[in-house]
PDB file of C-alpha atoms in Angstrom:
ATOM      1  CA  MET A   1      49.472 -37.841 -98.213  1.00 43.00           C
ATOM      2  CA  PHE A   2      52.793 -39.382 -97.141  1.00 48.00           C
ATOM      3  CA  GLY A   3      51.227 -42.861 -97.002  1.00 47.00           C
ATOM      4  CA  LEU A   4      49.852 -42.456-100.527  1.00 48.00           C
ATOM      5  CA  PHE A   5      52.614 -44.526-102.108  1.00 48.00           C
ATOM      6  CA  LYS A   6      52.999 -47.021 -99.282  1.00 49.00           C
ATOM      7  CA  LYS A   7      53.214 -50.532-100.710  1.00 54.00           C
ATOM      8  CA  GLU A   8      50.601 -52.933 -99.345  1.00 56.00           C
ATOM      9  CA  ALA A   9      51.353 -56.578 -98.718  1.00 67.00           C
ATOM     10  CA  GLN A  10      50.559 -58.634-101.814  1.00 85.00           C
ATOM     11  CA  SER A  11      48.439 -61.733-101.242  1.00 92.00           C
ATOM     12  CA  LYS A  12      49.490 -63.182-104.617  1.00 95.00           C
ATOM     13  CA  LEU A  13      52.859 -64.885-104.259  1.00 95.00           C
ATOM     14  CA  ARG A  14      55.150 -66.979-106.448  1.00 95.00           C
ATOM     15  CA  VAL A  15      57.174 -69.679-104.701  1.00 96.00           C
ATOM     16  CA  MET A  16      59.552 -72.069-106.457  1.00 94.00           C
ATOM     17  CA  GLY A  17      57.854 -71.346-109.791  1.00 93.00           C
ATOM     18  CA  HIS A  18      54.286 -71.872-108.526  1.00 94.00           C
ATOM     19  CA  ASP A  19      51.582 -69.223-108.108  1.00 96.00           C
ATOM     20  CA  LEU A  20      49.652 -69.101-104.865  1.00 96.00           C
ATOM     21  CA  GLU A  21      47.285 -66.705-103.175  1.00 97.00           C
ATOM     22  CA  VAL A  22      46.546 -66.122 -99.498  1.00 97.00           C
ATOM     23  CA  VAL A  23      42.755 -66.183 -99.120  1.00 97.00           C
ATOM     24  CA  SER A  24      42.270 -65.967 -95.345  1.00 96.00           C
ATOM     25  CA  ILE A  25      44.040 -65.256 -92.056  1.00 96.00           C
ATOM     26  CA  THR A  26      42.432 -66.062 -88.704  1.00 95.00           C
ATOM     27  CA  ARG A  27      43.292 -65.978 -85.018  1.00 94.00           C
ATOM     28  CA  ASP A  28      41.263 -66.833 -81.922  1.00 92.00           C
ATOM     29  CA  GLY A  29      38.276 -67.775 -84.081  1.00 91.00           C
ATOM     30  CA  LYS A  30      38.194 -64.361 -85.774  1.00 93.00           C
ATOM     31  CA  ILE A  31      38.716 -63.518 -89.444  1.00 94.00           C
ATOM     32  CA  LEU A  32      41.586 -60.995 -89.727  1.00 95.00           C
ATOM     33  CA  PHE A  33      42.060 -60.985 -93.512  1.00 95.00           C
ATOM     34  CA  THR A  34      40.101 -62.103 -96.550  1.00 95.00           C
ATOM     35  CA  GLY A  35      41.935 -62.131 -99.863  1.00 95.00           C
ATOM     36  CA  GLU A  36      40.717 -60.603-103.089  1.00 93.00           C
ATOM     37  CA  ALA A  37      40.247 -64.011-104.741  1.00 93.00           C
ATOM     38  CA  ALA A  38      37.878 -65.098-101.962  1.00 94.00           C
ATOM     39  CA  ARG A  39      35.892 -61.859-102.146  1.00 93.00           C
ATOM     40  CA  LYS A  40      35.300 -62.540-105.861  1.00 94.00           C
ATOM     41  CA  PHE A  41      33.780 -66.003-105.322  1.00 95.00           C
ATOM     42  CA  PRO A  42      29.984 -66.256-105.604  1.00 95.00           C
ATOM     43  CA  LYS A  43      28.564 -66.341-102.079  1.00 95.00           C
ATOM     44  CA  ASP A  44      27.216 -69.876-102.594  1.00 94.00           C
ATOM     45  CA  HIS A  45      30.688 -71.187-103.560  1.00 94.00           C
ATOM     46  CA  PHE A  46      32.561 -73.660-101.351  1.00 94.00           C
ATOM     47  CA  GLU A  47      36.325 -73.632-102.072  1.00 93.00           C
ATOM     48  CA  GLY A  48      37.799 -76.996-101.162  1.00 90.00           C
ATOM     49  CA  THR A  49      41.312 -76.532-102.533  1.00 92.00           C
ATOM     50  CA  ILE A  50      42.645 -74.344 -99.724  1.00 93.00           C
ATOM     51  CA  MET A  51      45.687 -75.345 -97.690  1.00 92.00           C
ATOM     52  CA  GLU A  52      46.292 -74.431 -94.024  1.00 93.00           C
ATOM     53  CA  VAL A  53      49.433 -73.135 -92.305  1.00 95.00           C
ATOM     54  CA  ALA A  54      49.568 -72.531 -88.530  1.00 94.00           C
ATOM     55  CA  PHE A  55      51.952 -69.914 -87.122  1.00 96.00           C
ATOM     56  CA  VAL A  56      52.596 -70.693 -83.454  1.00 95.00           C
ATOM     57  CA  CYS A  57      53.130 -67.657 -81.232  1.00 95.00           C
ATOM     58  CA  LYS A  58      55.025 -67.045 -77.967  1.00 94.00           C
ATOM     59  CA  SER A  59      51.771 -66.038 -76.333  1.00 88.00           C
ATOM     60  CA  GLY A  60      48.168 -66.585 -77.275  1.00 89.00           C
ATOM     61  CA  SER A  61      46.630 -68.676 -80.004  1.00 92.00           C
ATOM     62  CA  PRO A  62      48.373 -69.313 -83.321  1.00 95.00           C
ATOM     63  CA  TYR A  63      47.634 -67.408 -86.504  1.00 96.00           C
ATOM     64  CA  PHE A  64      46.211 -69.552 -89.291  1.00 95.00           C
ATOM     65  CA  ALA A  65      46.720 -68.672 -92.940  1.00 96.00           C
ATOM     66  CA  TYR A  66      44.901 -70.334 -95.826  1.00 96.00           C
ATOM     67  CA  TYR A  67      46.024 -70.271 -99.424  1.00 96.00           C
ATOM     68  CA  THR A  68      45.277 -71.690-102.837  1.00 96.00           C
ATOM     69  CA  CYS A  69      47.933 -73.077-105.168  1.00 94.00           C
ATOM     70  CA  PRO A  70      46.400 -74.995-108.080  1.00 92.00           C
ATOM     71  CA  ASP A  71      49.681 -76.706-109.071  1.00 90.00           C
ATOM     72  CA  TYR A  72      50.356 -77.997-105.570  1.00 90.00           C
ATOM     73  CA  TYR A  73      46.769 -78.992-104.803  1.00 90.00           C
ATOM     74  CA  VAL A  74      46.349 -80.984-108.025  1.00 86.00           C
ATOM     75  CA  ALA A  75      49.619 -82.797-107.343  1.00 85.00           C
ATOM     76  CA  VAL A  76      48.981 -83.750-103.708  1.00 82.00           C
ATOM     77  CA  ALA A  77      45.285 -84.523-104.157  1.00 80.00           C
ATOM     78  CA  ALA A  78      46.019 -86.857-107.079  1.00 76.00           C
ATOM     79  CA  PRO A  79      46.461 -90.608-106.527  1.00 75.00           C
ATOM     80  CA  GLY A  80      50.277 -90.325-106.702  1.00 71.00           C
ATOM     81  CA  GLY A  81      50.357 -87.692-103.965  1.00 71.00           C
ATOM     82  CA  SER A  82      53.664 -85.938-103.418  1.00 71.00           C
ATOM     83  CA  ALA A  83      55.367 -88.209-105.970  1.00 70.00           C
ATOM     84  CA  SER A  84      53.761 -86.165-108.739  1.00 70.00           C
ATOM     85  CA  PHE A  85      55.156 -82.964-107.176  1.00 77.00           C
ATOM     86  CA  GLY A  86      58.769 -84.095-107.304  1.00 80.00           C
ATOM     87  CA  GLY A  87      58.720 -86.548-104.418  1.00 82.00           C
ATOM     88  CA  PRO A  88      58.596 -86.124-100.648  1.00 82.00           C
ATOM     89  CA  PHE A  89      61.777 -84.032-100.315  1.00 88.00           C
ATOM     90  CA  GLU A  90      60.739 -81.562-103.014  1.00 88.00           C
ATOM     91  CA  THR A  91      57.251 -81.385-101.516  1.00 87.00           C
ATOM     92  CA  GLU A  92      58.621 -80.598 -98.032  1.00 89.00           C
ATOM     93  CA  LYS A  93      60.977 -77.996 -99.495  1.00 92.00           C
ATOM     94  CA  PHE A  94      58.013 -76.364-101.254  1.00 93.00           C
ATOM     95  CA  ARG A  95      55.779 -76.482 -98.156  1.00 91.00           C
ATOM     96  CA  SER A  96      58.519 -74.870 -96.073  1.00 94.00           C
ATOM     97  CA  ALA A  97      59.178 -72.148 -98.663  1.00 96.00           C
ATOM     98  CA  VAL A  98      55.435 -71.462 -98.962  1.00 96.00           C
ATOM     99  CA  SER A  99      55.054 -71.242 -95.182  1.00 96.00           C
ATOM    100  CA  GLN A 100      57.945 -68.763 -94.952  1.00 96.00           C
ATOM    101  CA  ALA A 101      56.558 -66.609 -97.789  1.00 97.00           C
ATOM    102  CA  ILE A 102      53.073 -66.624 -96.277  1.00 97.00           C
ATOM    103  CA  GLY A 103      54.544 -65.837 -92.848  1.00 96.00           C
ATOM    104  CA  ALA A 104      56.250 -62.755 -94.308  1.00 96.00           C
ATOM    105  CA  PHE A 105      52.955 -61.739 -95.949  1.00 97.00           C
ATOM    106  CA  LEU A 106      51.043 -62.313 -92.695  1.00 96.00           C
ATOM    107  CA  VAL A 107      53.455 -60.133 -90.696  1.00 96.00           C
ATOM    108  CA  LYS A 108      53.320 -57.274 -93.237  1.00 95.00           C
ATOM    109  CA  CYS A 109      49.561 -57.515 -93.750  1.00 95.00           C
ATOM    110  CA  LEU A 110      48.750 -57.444 -90.033  1.00 94.00           C
ATOM    111  CA  LYS A 111      51.181 -54.600 -89.399  1.00 94.00           C
ATOM    112  CA  ASP A 112      49.796 -52.520 -92.291  1.00 93.00           C
ATOM    113  CA  THR A 113      46.091 -53.164 -91.743  1.00 91.00           C
ATOM    114  CA  LEU A 114      45.633 -53.843 -88.024  1.00 91.00           C
ATOM    115  CA  LYS A 115      48.845 -52.361 -86.560  1.00 92.00           C
ATOM    116  CA  ILE A 116      49.696 -55.774 -85.068  1.00 90.00           C
ATOM    117  CA  ASP A 117      53.401 -56.657 -84.843  1.00 92.00           C
ATOM    118  CA  ALA A 118      53.161 -60.437 -85.298  1.00 92.00           C
ATOM    119  CA  GLY A 119      56.808 -60.675 -86.368  1.00 91.00           C
ATOM    120  CA  ARG A 120      57.973 -60.691 -82.760  1.00 90.00           C
ATOM    121  CA  GLU A 121      55.338 -63.234 -81.703  1.00 93.00           C
ATOM    122  CA  ILE A 122      55.672 -66.017 -84.297  1.00 95.00           C
ATOM    123  CA  VAL A 123      58.086 -68.770 -83.244  1.00 95.00           C
ATOM    124  CA  SER A 124      57.319 -71.606 -85.681  1.00 94.00           C
ATOM    125  CA  PHE A 125      54.997 -72.792 -88.421  1.00 93.00           C
ATOM    126  CA  SER A 126      53.324 -76.030 -89.384  1.00 91.00           C
ATOM    127  CA  HIS A 127      51.866 -76.808 -92.811  1.00 89.00           C
ATOM    128  CA  ASN A 128      48.786 -79.055 -92.872  1.00 87.00           C
ATOM    129  CA  ARG A 129      47.905 -81.696 -95.474  1.00 80.00           C
ATOM    130  CA  ALA A 130      45.241 -81.403 -98.204  1.00 77.00           C
ATOM    131  CA  HIS A 131      41.525 -81.821 -97.498  1.00 81.00           C
ATOM    132  CA  THR A 132      41.275 -80.267 -94.043  1.00 87.00           C
ATOM    133  CA  ASN A 133      39.340 -77.058 -94.763  1.00 90.00           C
ATOM    134  CA  VAL A 134      36.781 -75.538 -97.111  1.00 92.00           C
ATOM    135  CA  LEU A 135      36.419 -71.778 -97.556  1.00 94.00           C
ATOM    136  CA  ALA A 136      32.726 -70.894 -97.163  1.00 95.00           C
ATOM    137  CA  TYR A 137      30.808 -67.622 -97.039  1.00 95.00           C
ATOM    138  CA  ILE A 138      29.096 -67.082 -93.692  1.00 95.00           C
ATOM    139  CA  SER A 139      26.302 -64.581 -94.286  1.00 94.00           C
ATOM    140  CA  SER A 140      25.656 -63.911 -90.581  1.00 94.00           C
ATOM    141  CA  ILE A 141      29.139 -62.379 -90.258  1.00 93.00           C
ATOM    142  CA  GLY A 142      29.416 -61.177 -93.874  1.00 94.00           C
ATOM    143  CA  SER A 143      32.759 -62.893 -94.395  1.00 94.00           C
ATOM    144  CA  TRP A 144      34.506 -65.964 -95.775  1.00 95.00           C
ATOM    145  CA  ALA A 145      35.658 -68.532 -93.218  1.00 95.00           C
ATOM    146  CA  PRO A 146      37.929 -71.598 -93.490  1.00 94.00           C
ATOM    147  CA  ILE A 147      35.542 -74.272 -92.189  1.00 94.00           C
ATOM    148  CA  GLN A 148      37.163 -77.478 -90.915  1.00 91.00           C
ATOM    149  CA  HIS A 149      36.166 -80.331 -93.229  1.00 88.00           C
ATOM    150  CA  ASN A 150      38.188 -83.489 -93.690  1.00 82.00           C
ATOM    151  CA  ASP A 151      37.924 -86.661 -95.746  1.00 80.00           C
ATOM    152  CA  ALA A 152      36.297 -88.599 -92.886  1.00 85.00           C
ATOM    153  CA  GLU A 153      33.251 -86.290 -92.945  1.00 89.00           C
ATOM    154  CA  GLY A 154      30.436 -86.405 -95.485  1.00 85.00           C
ATOM    155  CA  ASP A 155      30.544 -84.293 -98.626  1.00 86.00           C
ATOM    156  CA  ASP A 156      28.003 -81.853 -97.192  1.00 90.00           C
ATOM    157  CA  ALA A 157      29.845 -81.188 -93.896  1.00 91.00           C
ATOM    158  CA  SER A 158      30.934 -77.673 -94.904  1.00 92.00           C
ATOM    159  CA  GLU A 159      27.418 -76.707 -95.943  1.00 93.00           C
ATOM    160  CA  ARG A 160      25.972 -78.065 -92.676  1.00 94.00           C
ATOM    161  CA  LYS A 161      28.581 -76.274 -90.552  1.00 94.00           C
ATOM    162  CA  ALA A 162      28.157 -72.959 -92.414  1.00 94.00           C
ATOM    163  CA  ALA A 163      24.366 -73.215 -92.010  1.00 95.00           C
ATOM    164  CA  ALA A 164      24.760 -73.976 -88.286  1.00 96.00           C
ATOM    165  CA  VAL A 165      26.893 -70.839 -87.810  1.00 95.00           C
ATOM    166  CA  ASP A 166      24.464 -68.734 -89.876  1.00 94.00           C
ATOM    167  CA  SER A 167      21.492 -69.943 -87.820  1.00 95.00           C
ATOM    168  CA  GLY A 168      23.289 -69.230 -84.536  1.00 95.00           C
ATOM    169  CA  HIS A 169      23.327 -72.880 -83.429  1.00 96.00           C
ATOM    170  CA  VAL A 170      27.141 -72.949 -83.237  1.00 95.00           C
ATOM    171  CA  LYS A 171      29.847 -70.313 -82.891  1.00 94.00           C
ATOM    172  CA  LEU A 172      32.295 -69.745 -85.732  1.00 93.00           C
ATOM    173  CA  SER A 173      35.143 -70.647 -83.361  1.00 91.00           C
ATOM    174  CA  GLU A 174      33.670 -74.165 -83.085  1.00 92.00           C
ATOM    175  CA  VAL A 175      34.120 -74.902 -86.804  1.00 92.00           C
ATOM    176  CA  ILE A 176      37.443 -73.205 -87.630  1.00 91.00           C
ATOM    177  CA  ALA A 177      40.972 -73.804 -86.342  1.00 87.00           C
ATOM    178  CA  VAL A 178      41.653 -71.917 -83.100  1.00 87.00           C
ATOM    179  CA  ASN A 179      44.435 -73.630 -81.123  1.00 83.00           C
ATOM    180  CA  GLU A 180      45.829 -76.315 -83.449  1.00 83.00           C
ATOM    181  CA  LEU A 181      45.826 -77.450 -87.058  1.00 80.00           C
ATOM    182  CA  SER A 182      42.534 -78.735 -88.414  1.00 83.00           C
ATOM    183  CA  PRO A 183      42.135 -82.503 -88.102  1.00 79.00           C
ATOM    184  CA  SER A 184      42.945 -84.497 -91.223  1.00 75.00           C
ATOM    185  CA  ALA A 185      40.642 -87.409 -90.395  1.00 61.00           C
TER     186      ALA A 185
END
């Protein structure tokens, strides 16, 4: 009864006037959190607008958090790139602020749901560029996973990788970030 009014970590955040939502948190090739927005997608949906942030830890593999932010994605995916988001300095300021806000969410979420104190483990963060991951539903594990998929791969790479995991031909840890940021090319 005492925990009845305990406030849960909110996956919907507002940073520098832009709305974003954390859709996934992973570590060691395992899904630790799936956001409400992701759970509402149709299971055949592939979400290609997610962005990746790695949280390096003192020991063990990094945590990876994935989020959507329509304003930011449209700006950096457009031909003008960061110029349409206020230029490179404003873009870096935003990426840093987003990473800090998501880091705070990650720490609270893991503490509340899994009783993991990640706040003492995280030592730095690194924000990846656009077009490195696609959120896909993996029916064999009953969860959404941030599949590595970059511009150098074909348009159907996410579908092929998700199908390979579902069929048991590859492990999930082979197609998601485990030790470092997803490759951008």
